[in-house]
Coordinates of C-alpha atoms and ligand atoms in Angstrom, one line a residue:
M1 CA 17.6 12.3 2.3
V2 CA 15.5 14.6 4.5
P3 CA 14.4 17.6 2.4
S4 CA 15.4 21.0 3.6
Q5 CA 13.0 23.0 5.7
K6 CA 12.0 25.1 2.7
L7 CA 11.4 22.1 0.5
R8 CA 9.4 20.4 3.3
L9 CA 7.2 23.5 3.6
L10 CA 6.7 23.6 -0.2
C11 CA 5.9 19.8 -0.1
A12 CA 3.4 20.3 2.7
S13 CA 1.5 23.1 0.8
V14 CA 1.5 21.1 -2.4
A15 CA 0.2 18.1 -0.6
V16 CA -2.6 20.0 1.1
Y17 CA -3.5 21.6 -2.3
C18 CA -3.6 18.2 -4.0
L19 CA -5.7 16.6 -1.2
V20 CA -8.1 19.5 -1.3
S21 CA -8.5 19.4 -5.1
L22 CA -9.0 15.6 -4.9
M23 CA -11.6 16.0 -2.1
A24 CA -13.4 18.5 -4.3
V25 CA -13.7 16.1 -7.2
T26 CA -14.4 12.9 -5.3
T27 CA -16.8 14.0 -2.5
T28 CA -19.3 16.6 -1.9
S29 CA -18.8 16.6 1.8
A30 CA -16.0 18.9 3.1
S31 CA -15.7 16.8 6.3
T32 CA -14.4 13.6 4.6
N33 CA -11.3 13.0 2.5
C34 CA -10.2 10.3 0.1
S35 CA -8.4 8.2 2.7
S36 CA -11.3 8.0 5.1
L37 CA -13.7 7.4 2.2
L38 CA -11.6 4.4 1.0
L39 CA -11.9 2.8 4.4
E40 CA -15.4 4.0 5.2
N41 CA -17.1 0.6 5.0
V42 CA -14.1 -1.6 5.8
S43 CA -14.3 -3.5 9.0
I44 CA -10.7 -4.2 10.2
P45 CA -10.2 -7.6 12.0
A46 CA -8.9 -7.3 15.6
A47 CA -5.7 -9.3 14.7
I48 CA -4.5 -6.6 12.3
Q49 CA -5.5 -3.4 14.2
V50 CA -2.7 -0.9 14.5
P51 CA -1.4 -0.4 18.1
A52 CA -2.8 2.5 20.1
G53 CA -1.2 5.9 19.6
Q54 CA -1.3 5.9 15.8
K55 CA -3.5 7.8 13.4
L56 CA -4.4 7.3 9.7
Q57 CA -2.1 9.4 7.5
V58 CA -3.2 8.3 4.0
A59 CA -4.8 5.3 2.2
Y60 CA -4.3 4.3 -1.4
Y61 CA -6.2 1.9 -3.7
A62 CA -3.7 -0.3 -5.5
V63 CA -3.9 -2.5 -8.7
G64 CA -1.1 -4.8 -9.8
L65 CA 0.5 -8.2 -9.7
Q66 CA 1.7 -10.6 -7.0
H67 CA 4.7 -12.5 -8.4
Y68 CA 5.5 -16.1 -7.5
S69 CA 8.3 -18.5 -8.5
F70 CA 8.2 -22.3 -8.1
N71 CA 11.0 -23.7 -5.9
G72 CA 10.4 -27.3 -6.5
S73 CA 7.7 -27.8 -3.9
A74 CA 5.8 -24.5 -3.6
W75 CA 4.9 -21.3 -5.3
V76 CA 6.9 -18.6 -3.3
L77 CA 6.1 -14.9 -3.4
Y78 CA 9.1 -12.9 -4.5
N79 CA 7.7 -9.6 -5.6
A80 CA 4.7 -7.4 -6.0
T81 CA 4.3 -4.6 -8.5
A82 CA 1.3 -2.3 -8.2
D83 CA 0.2 1.3 -9.0
L84 CA -1.2 3.4 -6.2
Y85 CA -4.3 5.7 -6.6
Y86 CA -5.9 8.1 -4.2
T87 CA -9.4 6.6 -4.7
E88 CA -11.0 3.5 -5.9
K89 CA -13.3 5.3 -8.2
R90 CA -10.5 6.9 -10.2
A91 CA -8.5 3.7 -10.6
G92 CA -9.2 2.2 -14.0
S93 CA -10.7 5.4 -15.3
K94 CA -8.7 7.2 -18.0
R95 CA -8.1 10.2 -15.8
A96 CA -6.9 8.2 -12.8
P97 CA -3.6 9.7 -11.6
V98 CA -1.1 7.1 -10.5
V99 CA 0.4 8.7 -7.4
G100 CA 2.9 5.9 -6.4
Q101 CA 4.1 2.4 -6.7
H102 CA 4.4 -0.7 -4.6
F103 CA 7.3 -3.1 -5.1
F104 CA 9.8 -5.3 -3.2
L105 CA 13.3 -4.0 -2.6
P106 CA 15.9 -6.3 -4.3
H107 CA 17.0 -7.3 -0.8
P108 CA 15.5 -6.9 2.7
D109 CA 16.6 -3.7 4.5
A110 CA 18.4 -3.8 7.9
G111 CA 15.1 -4.2 9.8
G112 CA 14.1 -7.2 7.7
G113 CA 11.5 -5.2 5.6
Q114 CA 11.3 -5.8 1.8
P115 CA 7.8 -4.7 0.6
S116 CA 7.9 -1.0 -0.2
W117 CA 5.6 1.8 -1.1
E118 CA 6.7 5.0 -2.8
T119 CA 4.7 8.0 -3.7
F120 CA 6.0 10.6 -6.2
I121 CA 3.0 13.0 -6.3
P122 CA 3.2 15.6 -5.0
C123 CA 6.5 14.7 -3.4
T124 CA 8.7 11.7 -3.1
S125 CA 8.5 9.5 0.0
L126 CA 9.1 5.9 0.6
V127 CA 8.4 3.3 3.3
T128 CA 9.6 -0.2 3.7
A129 CA 7.9 -2.6 6.1
K130 CA 7.7 -6.2 7.4
S131 CA 4.5 -8.1 8.0
L132 CA 3.5 -8.7 11.7
Q133 CA 0.2 -10.4 11.3
A134 CA -2.0 -11.8 8.5
V135 CA -5.6 -12.9 8.5
T136 CA -7.6 -14.7 5.7
V137 CA -10.8 -12.7 5.2
D138 CA -11.6 -14.0 1.6
P139 CA -10.2 -17.5 0.8
D140 CA -10.0 -16.5 -2.9
S141 CA -7.7 -13.5 -2.1
I142 CA -4.5 -12.8 -0.4
T143 CA -4.5 -12.2 3.3
W144 CA -5.2 -8.9 5.1
N145 CA -2.0 -7.8 6.9
L146 CA -0.6 -5.5 9.5
F147 CA 2.9 -4.3 8.7
E148 CA 5.5 -2.4 10.8
A149 CA 7.7 0.1 9.1
T150 CA 11.4 -0.8 9.0
S151 CA 12.7 2.3 7.2
E152 CA 11.2 5.4 5.6
S153 CA 12.4 8.5 3.8
G154 CA 11.2 11.6 2.1
S155 CA 8.2 13.8 2.8
P156 CA 6.8 13.2 6.4
E157 CA 3.4 14.5 5.2
L158 CA 3.0 11.3 3.1
L159 CA 5.0 8.1 3.8
G160 CA 8.2 9.6 5.3
A161 CA 7.0 9.2 8.9
V162 CA 4.9 6.0 8.6
T163 CA 5.0 3.7 11.6
Y164 CA 2.5 1.0 10.6
L165 CA 0.4 0.1 7.6
Q166 CA -2.4 -2.3 6.7
R167 CA -3.5 -4.0 3.6
V168 CA -7.2 -4.7 3.5
E169 CA -10.0 -5.4 1.0
S170 CA -7.8 -7.7 -1.1
K171 CA -9.2 -9.1 -4.3
G172 CA -7.2 -11.9 -6.0
G173 CA -3.4 -12.2 -5.9
L174 CA -3.1 -15.9 -4.9
P175 CA -0.5 -18.2 -6.3
P176 CA -1.7 -21.1 -8.6
S177 CA -3.6 -23.6 -6.6
S178 CA -1.8 -26.5 -8.2
T179 CA 1.9 -27.2 -8.5
E180 CA 1.3 -30.0 -11.1
G181 CA 3.6 -29.7 -14.1
A182 CA 5.5 -26.8 -12.6
Q183 CA 9.3 -26.7 -13.0
V184 CA 11.8 -25.1 -10.6
G185 CA 12.1 -21.5 -11.5
D186 CA 8.8 -21.2 -13.3
L187 CA 7.2 -17.7 -12.7
H188 CA 3.6 -16.8 -12.2
A189 CA 2.0 -13.3 -11.8
T190 CA -1.5 -13.0 -10.4
P191 CA -3.5 -9.8 -10.7
Y192 CA -4.8 -8.2 -7.5
S193 CA -6.3 -5.1 -6.1
I194 CA -6.2 -3.9 -2.5
I195 CA -6.3 -0.9 -0.1
Y196 CA -3.0 0.1 1.6
A197 CA -3.6 2.3 4.7
F198 CA -0.7 4.1 6.3
Y199 CA -0.4 5.3 9.9
V200 CA 1.8 7.8 11.8
K201 CA 2.3 8.5 15.5
D202 CA -0.6 10.5 16.9
D203 CA 1.1 13.3 18.9
Ligands
LIG1 C1 -20.7 2.8 2.6 O1 -22.0 2.2 2.8 C2 -23.1 3.0 2.7 C3 -24.3 2.2 3.0 O2 -24.4 1.1 2.1 C4 -23.1 3.7 1.3 O3 -24.2 4.5 1.2 C5 -21.8 4.4 1.1 O4 -21.8 4.9 -0.3 C6 -20.6 3.5 1.3 N1 -19.4 4.3 1.2 C7 -18.4 4.0 0.3 C8 -17.3 4.9 0.3 O5 -18.5 3.1 -0.4
LIG2 C1 -8.3 12.0 6.4 O1 -9.1 11.3 7.3 C2 -8.4 10.5 8.3 C3 -9.4 9.7 9.1 O2 -10.5 10.5 9.5 C4 -7.6 11.5 9.2 O3 -6.9 10.8 10.1 C5 -6.6 12.3 8.3 O4 -5.9 13.2 9.1 C6 -7.4 13.0 7.2 N1 -6.4 13.6 6.3 C7 -6.5 14.9 5.9 C8 -5.5 15.4 5.0 O5 -7.5 15.6 6.2
LIG3 C1 10.0 -23.9 -1.1 O1 9.2 -23.0 -0.4 C2 8.4 -23.6 0.7 C3 7.5 -22.5 1.2 O2 8.2 -21.3 1.6 C4 9.4 -24.1 1.7 O3 8.7 -24.7 2.8 C5 10.3 -25.1 1.1 O4 11.3 -25.5 2.0 C6 11.0 -24.5 -0.2 N1 11.7 -25.6 -0.8 C7 12.9 -25.4 -1.4 C8 13.5 -26.6 -2.1 O5 13.5 -24.4 -1.2
LIG4 C1 10.4 -6.1 -8.0 O1 10.0 -5.4 -9.1 C2 10.5 -4.1 -9.2 C3 9.9 -3.5 -10.5 O2 10.2 -4.2 -11.6 C4 12.0 -4.1 -9.2 O3 12.5 -2.8 -9.2 C5 12.5 -4.8 -7.9 O4 13.9 -4.9 -7.9 C6 11.9 -6.2 -7.8 N1 12.2 -6.8 -6.6 C7 12.6 -8.1 -6.5 C8 12.8 -8.6 -5.1 O5 12.6 -8.8 -7.5

């Protein structure tokens, strides 16, 4: 559901207010914001660069679990559940506000996307996407990926107009390295942290 004009306006002002407040507490420089800070020292491999004509909308630090099930020959990823935070520094601290969630839809959407990201502060918006490219940067962690949005909804100031997204700076999240002793249907959840960066059309 696309919110009414009035609601969108309200959403936009609340979003700006929130970002400005967060900027005030997380950085002393008025020229940077949380999203660009999160990505400041991250060098993004060429294989997962977003296509030209996009700009960064927002980035979240995420902490959660990658869920695997054993199918008889391999551990297969079937879900991810993670909390989204504006900044890395606030995640894990008692005052860290969880601003959204990452999860897999029960079934892929019409565009073949299943991984989804939803924010609910200050307004609700959701994007579902499918992976286009993956590169291994750290062999002990899940790949860094480029995703293309397959559907989105809600506030266009947040995730409602996202075209592409990246996951970078992964720590952990790999399935068990061995399948020894595993039975069909066994489940395993591995902790991970990551940065999800969301892009919109630059027009
Ligand atoms: C990026 O690296 C520089 C130099 O090491 C450091 O001073 C700065 O704090 C880093 N920025 C972030 C957001 O970690
Ligand atoms: C945050 O910084 C990024 C990268 O510089 C920029 O694209 C984005 O528009 C900024 N967001 C806000 C709300 O200023
Ligand atoms: C288990 O998953 C692996 C990796 O996706 C796949 O190659 C294999 O065919 C699957 N096996 C069964 C029995 O479904
Ligand atoms: C993933 O987990 C979330 C949260 O428990 C749940 O809502 C969703 O349906 C799950 N997706 C799959 C594919 O199991």
